mmCIF file of C-alpha atoms in Angstrom:
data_model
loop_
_atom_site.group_PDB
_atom_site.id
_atom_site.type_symbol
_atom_site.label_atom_id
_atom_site.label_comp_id
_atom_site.label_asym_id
_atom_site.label_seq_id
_atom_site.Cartn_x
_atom_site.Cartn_y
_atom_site.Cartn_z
ATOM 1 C CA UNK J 1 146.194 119.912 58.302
ATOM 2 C CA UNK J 2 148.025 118.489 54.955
ATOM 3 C CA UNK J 3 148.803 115.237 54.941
ATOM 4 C CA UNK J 4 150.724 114.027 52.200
ATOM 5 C CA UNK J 5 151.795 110.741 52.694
ATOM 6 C CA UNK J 6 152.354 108.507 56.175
ATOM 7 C CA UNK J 7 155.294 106.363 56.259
ATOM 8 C CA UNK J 8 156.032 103.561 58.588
ATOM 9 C CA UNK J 9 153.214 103.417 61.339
ATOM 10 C CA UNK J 10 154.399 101.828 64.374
ATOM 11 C CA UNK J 11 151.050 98.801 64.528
ATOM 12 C CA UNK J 12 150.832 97.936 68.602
ATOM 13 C CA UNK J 13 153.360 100.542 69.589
ATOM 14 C CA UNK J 14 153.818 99.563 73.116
ATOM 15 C CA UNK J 15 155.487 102.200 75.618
ATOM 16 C CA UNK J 16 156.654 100.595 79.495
ATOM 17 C CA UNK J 17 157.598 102.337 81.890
ATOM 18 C CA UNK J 18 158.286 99.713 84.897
ATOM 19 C CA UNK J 19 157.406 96.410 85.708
ATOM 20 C CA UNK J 20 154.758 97.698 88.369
ATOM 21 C CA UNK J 21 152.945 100.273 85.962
ATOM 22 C CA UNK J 22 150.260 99.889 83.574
ATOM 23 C CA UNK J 23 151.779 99.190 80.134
ATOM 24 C CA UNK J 24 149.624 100.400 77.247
ATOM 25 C CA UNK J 25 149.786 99.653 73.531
ATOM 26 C CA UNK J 26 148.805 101.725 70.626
ATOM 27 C CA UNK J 27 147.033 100.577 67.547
ATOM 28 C CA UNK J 28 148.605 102.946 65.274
ATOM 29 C CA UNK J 29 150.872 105.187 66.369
ATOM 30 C CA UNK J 30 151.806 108.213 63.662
ATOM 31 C CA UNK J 31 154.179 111.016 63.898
ATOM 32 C CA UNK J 32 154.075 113.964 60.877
ATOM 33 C CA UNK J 33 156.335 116.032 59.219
ATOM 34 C CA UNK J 34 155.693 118.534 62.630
ATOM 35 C CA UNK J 35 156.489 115.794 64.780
ATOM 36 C CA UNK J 36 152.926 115.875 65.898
ATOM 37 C CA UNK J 37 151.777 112.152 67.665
ATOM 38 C CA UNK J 38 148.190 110.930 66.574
ATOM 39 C CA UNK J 39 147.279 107.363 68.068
ATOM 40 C CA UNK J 40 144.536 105.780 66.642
ATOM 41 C CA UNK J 41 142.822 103.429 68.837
ATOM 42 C CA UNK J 42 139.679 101.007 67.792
ATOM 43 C CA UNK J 43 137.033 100.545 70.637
ATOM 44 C CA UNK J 44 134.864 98.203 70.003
ATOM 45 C CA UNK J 45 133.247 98.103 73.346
ATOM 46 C CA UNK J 46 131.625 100.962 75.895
ATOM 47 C CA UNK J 47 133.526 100.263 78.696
ATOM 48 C CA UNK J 48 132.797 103.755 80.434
ATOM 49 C CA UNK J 49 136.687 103.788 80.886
ATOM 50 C CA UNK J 50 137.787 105.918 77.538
ATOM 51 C CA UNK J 51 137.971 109.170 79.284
ATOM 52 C CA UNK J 52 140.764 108.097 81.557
ATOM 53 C CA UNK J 53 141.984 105.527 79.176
ATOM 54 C CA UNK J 54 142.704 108.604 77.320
ATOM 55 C CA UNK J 55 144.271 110.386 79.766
ATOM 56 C CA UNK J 56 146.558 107.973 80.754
ATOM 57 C CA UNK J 57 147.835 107.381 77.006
ATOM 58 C CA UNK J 58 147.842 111.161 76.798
ATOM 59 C CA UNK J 59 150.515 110.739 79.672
ATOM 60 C CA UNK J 60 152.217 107.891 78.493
ATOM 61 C CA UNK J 61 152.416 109.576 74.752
ATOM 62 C CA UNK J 62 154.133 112.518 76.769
ATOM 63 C CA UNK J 63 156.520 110.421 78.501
ATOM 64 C CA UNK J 64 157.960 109.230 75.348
ATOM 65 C CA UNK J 65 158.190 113.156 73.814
ATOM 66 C CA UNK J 66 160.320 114.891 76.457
ATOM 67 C CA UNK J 67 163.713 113.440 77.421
ATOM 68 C CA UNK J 68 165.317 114.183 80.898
ATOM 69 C CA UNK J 69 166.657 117.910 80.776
ATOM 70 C CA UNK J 70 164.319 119.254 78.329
ATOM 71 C CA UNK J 71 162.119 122.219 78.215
ATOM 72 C CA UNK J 72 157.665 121.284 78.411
ATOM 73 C CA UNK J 73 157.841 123.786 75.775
ATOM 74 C CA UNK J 74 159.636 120.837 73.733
ATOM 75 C CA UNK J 75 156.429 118.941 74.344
ATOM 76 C CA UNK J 76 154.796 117.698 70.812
ATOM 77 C CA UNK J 77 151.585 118.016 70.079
ATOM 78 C CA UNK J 78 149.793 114.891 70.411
ATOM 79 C CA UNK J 79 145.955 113.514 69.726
ATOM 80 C CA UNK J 80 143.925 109.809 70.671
ATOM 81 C CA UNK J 81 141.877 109.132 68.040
ATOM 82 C CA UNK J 82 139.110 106.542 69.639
ATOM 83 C CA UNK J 83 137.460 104.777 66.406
ATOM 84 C CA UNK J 84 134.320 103.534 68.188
ATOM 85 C CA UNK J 85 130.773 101.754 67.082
ATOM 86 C CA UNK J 86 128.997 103.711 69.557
ATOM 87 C CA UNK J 87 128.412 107.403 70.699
ATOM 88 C CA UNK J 88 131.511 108.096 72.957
ATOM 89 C CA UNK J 89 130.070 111.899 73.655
ATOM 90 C CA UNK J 90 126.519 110.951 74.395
ATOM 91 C CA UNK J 91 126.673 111.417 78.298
ATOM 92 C CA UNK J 92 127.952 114.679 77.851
ATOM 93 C CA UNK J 93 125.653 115.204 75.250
ATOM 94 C CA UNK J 94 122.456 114.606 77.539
ATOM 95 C CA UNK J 95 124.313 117.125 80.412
ATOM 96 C CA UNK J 96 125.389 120.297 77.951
ATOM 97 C CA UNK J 97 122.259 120.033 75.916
ATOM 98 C CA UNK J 98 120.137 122.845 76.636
ATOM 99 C CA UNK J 99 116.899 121.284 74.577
ATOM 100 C CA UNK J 100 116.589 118.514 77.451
ATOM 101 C CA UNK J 101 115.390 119.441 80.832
ATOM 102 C CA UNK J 102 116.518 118.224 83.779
ATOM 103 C CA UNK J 103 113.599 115.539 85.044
ATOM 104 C CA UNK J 104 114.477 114.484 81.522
ATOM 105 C CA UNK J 105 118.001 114.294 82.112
ATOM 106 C CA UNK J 106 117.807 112.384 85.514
ATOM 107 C CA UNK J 107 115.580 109.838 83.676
ATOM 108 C CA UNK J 108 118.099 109.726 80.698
ATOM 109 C CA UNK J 109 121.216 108.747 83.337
ATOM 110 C CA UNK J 110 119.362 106.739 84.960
ATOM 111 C CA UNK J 111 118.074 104.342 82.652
ATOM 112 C CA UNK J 112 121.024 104.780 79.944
ATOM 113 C CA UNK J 113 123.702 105.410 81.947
ATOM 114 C CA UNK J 114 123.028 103.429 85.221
ATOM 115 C CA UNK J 115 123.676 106.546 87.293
ATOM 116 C CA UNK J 116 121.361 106.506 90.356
ATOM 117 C CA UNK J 117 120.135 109.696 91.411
ATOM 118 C CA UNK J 118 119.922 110.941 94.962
ATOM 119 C CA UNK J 119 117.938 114.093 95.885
ATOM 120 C CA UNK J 120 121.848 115.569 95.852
ATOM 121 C CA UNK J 121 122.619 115.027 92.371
ATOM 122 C CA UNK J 122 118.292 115.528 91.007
ATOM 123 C CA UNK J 123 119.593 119.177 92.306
ATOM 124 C CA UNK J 124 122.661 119.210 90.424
ATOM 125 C CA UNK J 125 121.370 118.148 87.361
ATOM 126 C CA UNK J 126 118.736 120.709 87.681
ATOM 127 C CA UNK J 127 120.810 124.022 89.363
ATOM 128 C CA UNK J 128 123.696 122.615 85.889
ATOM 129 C CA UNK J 129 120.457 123.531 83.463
ATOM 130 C CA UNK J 130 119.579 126.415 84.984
ATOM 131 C CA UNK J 131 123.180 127.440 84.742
ATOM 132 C CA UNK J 132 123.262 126.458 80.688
ATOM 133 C CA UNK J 133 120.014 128.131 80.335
ATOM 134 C CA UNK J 134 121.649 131.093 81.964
ATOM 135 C CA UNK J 135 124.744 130.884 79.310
ATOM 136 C CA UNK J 136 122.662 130.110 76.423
ATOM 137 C CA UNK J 137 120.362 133.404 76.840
ATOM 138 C CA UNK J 138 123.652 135.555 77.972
ATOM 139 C CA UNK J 139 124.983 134.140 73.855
ATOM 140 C CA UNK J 140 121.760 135.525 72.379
ATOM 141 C CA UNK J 141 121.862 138.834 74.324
ATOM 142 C CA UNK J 142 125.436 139.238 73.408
ATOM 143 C CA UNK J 143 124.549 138.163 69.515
ATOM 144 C CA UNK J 144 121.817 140.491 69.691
ATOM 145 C CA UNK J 145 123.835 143.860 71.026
ATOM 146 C CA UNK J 146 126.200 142.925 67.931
ATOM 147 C CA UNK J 147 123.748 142.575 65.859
ATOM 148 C CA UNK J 148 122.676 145.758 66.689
ATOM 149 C CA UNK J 149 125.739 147.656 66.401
ATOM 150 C CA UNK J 150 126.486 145.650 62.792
ATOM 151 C CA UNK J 151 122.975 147.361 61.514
ATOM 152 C CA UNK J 152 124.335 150.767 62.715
ATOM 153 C CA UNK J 153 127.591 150.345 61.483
ATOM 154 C CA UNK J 154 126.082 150.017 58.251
ATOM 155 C CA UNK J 155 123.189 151.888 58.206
ATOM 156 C CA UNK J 156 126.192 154.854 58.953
ATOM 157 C CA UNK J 157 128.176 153.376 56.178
ATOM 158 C CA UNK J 158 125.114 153.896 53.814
ATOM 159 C CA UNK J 159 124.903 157.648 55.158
ATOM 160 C CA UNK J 160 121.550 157.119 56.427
ATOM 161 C CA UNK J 161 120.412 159.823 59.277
ATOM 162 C CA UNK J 162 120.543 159.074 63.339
ATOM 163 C CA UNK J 163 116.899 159.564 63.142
ATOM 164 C CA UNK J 164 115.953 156.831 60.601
ATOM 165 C CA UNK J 165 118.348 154.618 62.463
ATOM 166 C CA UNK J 166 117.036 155.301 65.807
ATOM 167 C CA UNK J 167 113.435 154.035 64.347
ATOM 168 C CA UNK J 168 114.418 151.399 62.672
ATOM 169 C CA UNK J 169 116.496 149.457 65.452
ATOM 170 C CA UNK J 170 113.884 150.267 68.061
ATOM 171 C CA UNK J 171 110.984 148.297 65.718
ATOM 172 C CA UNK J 172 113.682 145.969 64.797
ATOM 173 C CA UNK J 173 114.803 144.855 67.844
ATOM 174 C CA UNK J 174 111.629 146.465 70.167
ATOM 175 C CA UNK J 175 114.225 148.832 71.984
ATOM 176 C CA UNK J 176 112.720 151.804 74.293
ATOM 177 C CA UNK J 177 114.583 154.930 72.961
ATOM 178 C CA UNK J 178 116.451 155.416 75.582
ATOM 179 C CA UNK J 179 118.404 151.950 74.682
ATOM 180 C CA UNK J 180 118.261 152.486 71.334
ATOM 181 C CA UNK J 181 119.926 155.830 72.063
ATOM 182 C CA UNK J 182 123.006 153.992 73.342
ATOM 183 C CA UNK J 183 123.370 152.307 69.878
ATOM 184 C CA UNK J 184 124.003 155.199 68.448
#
């Protein structure tokens, strides 16, 4: 993204949409030379609300961007920008992170997060690392099979014989023959 200059930001932008909904206001509310939306919001505080706070300005944003009769495809892009003092993605930083195990994790929401944990959820958190453990190893075995195929690829490109090649990605990468075999 190029941005050369910003004219006119709408400060407090605020967007109703009847007297019984939730109004919101922006902070600074931006549109480029795309017609792409960025709101920039400053959070000072961790009210555990900025997920759907998001959400519903995402909405609200769209409301504003589509006029009656048009086409979703007419829909601009738009992004919330939350300026905050504290780590907004922690939380989901203690579930995807696949260093952490899960009596770790249990103690982690508990004491940091407030979340109590039931026998239910101790076996959620723990069948969710399993699952990332599962994902992580399926990334290495997939990085590994291409990194196999680049060192054949160019092994062949340097003209070197199936034989050599064959030997050198089985002590490489400890393959029985027959796998290596496949390689090739």
């Amino acid at each position: 993204m190029n941005i050369e200059r910003i004219e006119y930001p709408e400060l407090q932008k605020s967007i109703h949409v009847d007297m019984d909904a939730h109004s919101v206001r922006l902070d600074v509310y931006v549109k480029d030379d795309r017609e792409t939306v960025y709101d920039t919001e400053m959070q000072v505080s961790d009210t555990k609300e900025l997920p759907k706070r998001s959400r519903y300005y995402q909405g609200m944003i769209d409301l504003q961007l589509v006029d009656a009769g048009q086409h979703y495809k007419k829909l601009n892009k738009s992004y919330i920008i939350f300026i905050c003092p504290f780590d907004l993605l922690k939380l989901l930083n203690v579930l995807l992170s696949t260093e952490t195990g899960s009596q770790d994790k249990c103690q982690i929401l508990e004491e940091d997060f407030h979340i109590r944990m039931t026998q239910t959820l101790e076996s959620e958190v723990s069948l969710m690392c399993n699952l990332s453990k599962g994902v992580e190893q399926k990334g290495i075995e997939k990085g590994r099979q291409e990194g196999i195929i680049a060192m054949v690829s160019a092994l062949k490109d340097l003209q070197i014989a199936d034989s050599i090649i064959l030997k050198k990605i089985q002590e490489k990468f400890h393959l029985a023959e027959d796998t290596a075999k496949m390689y090739l």
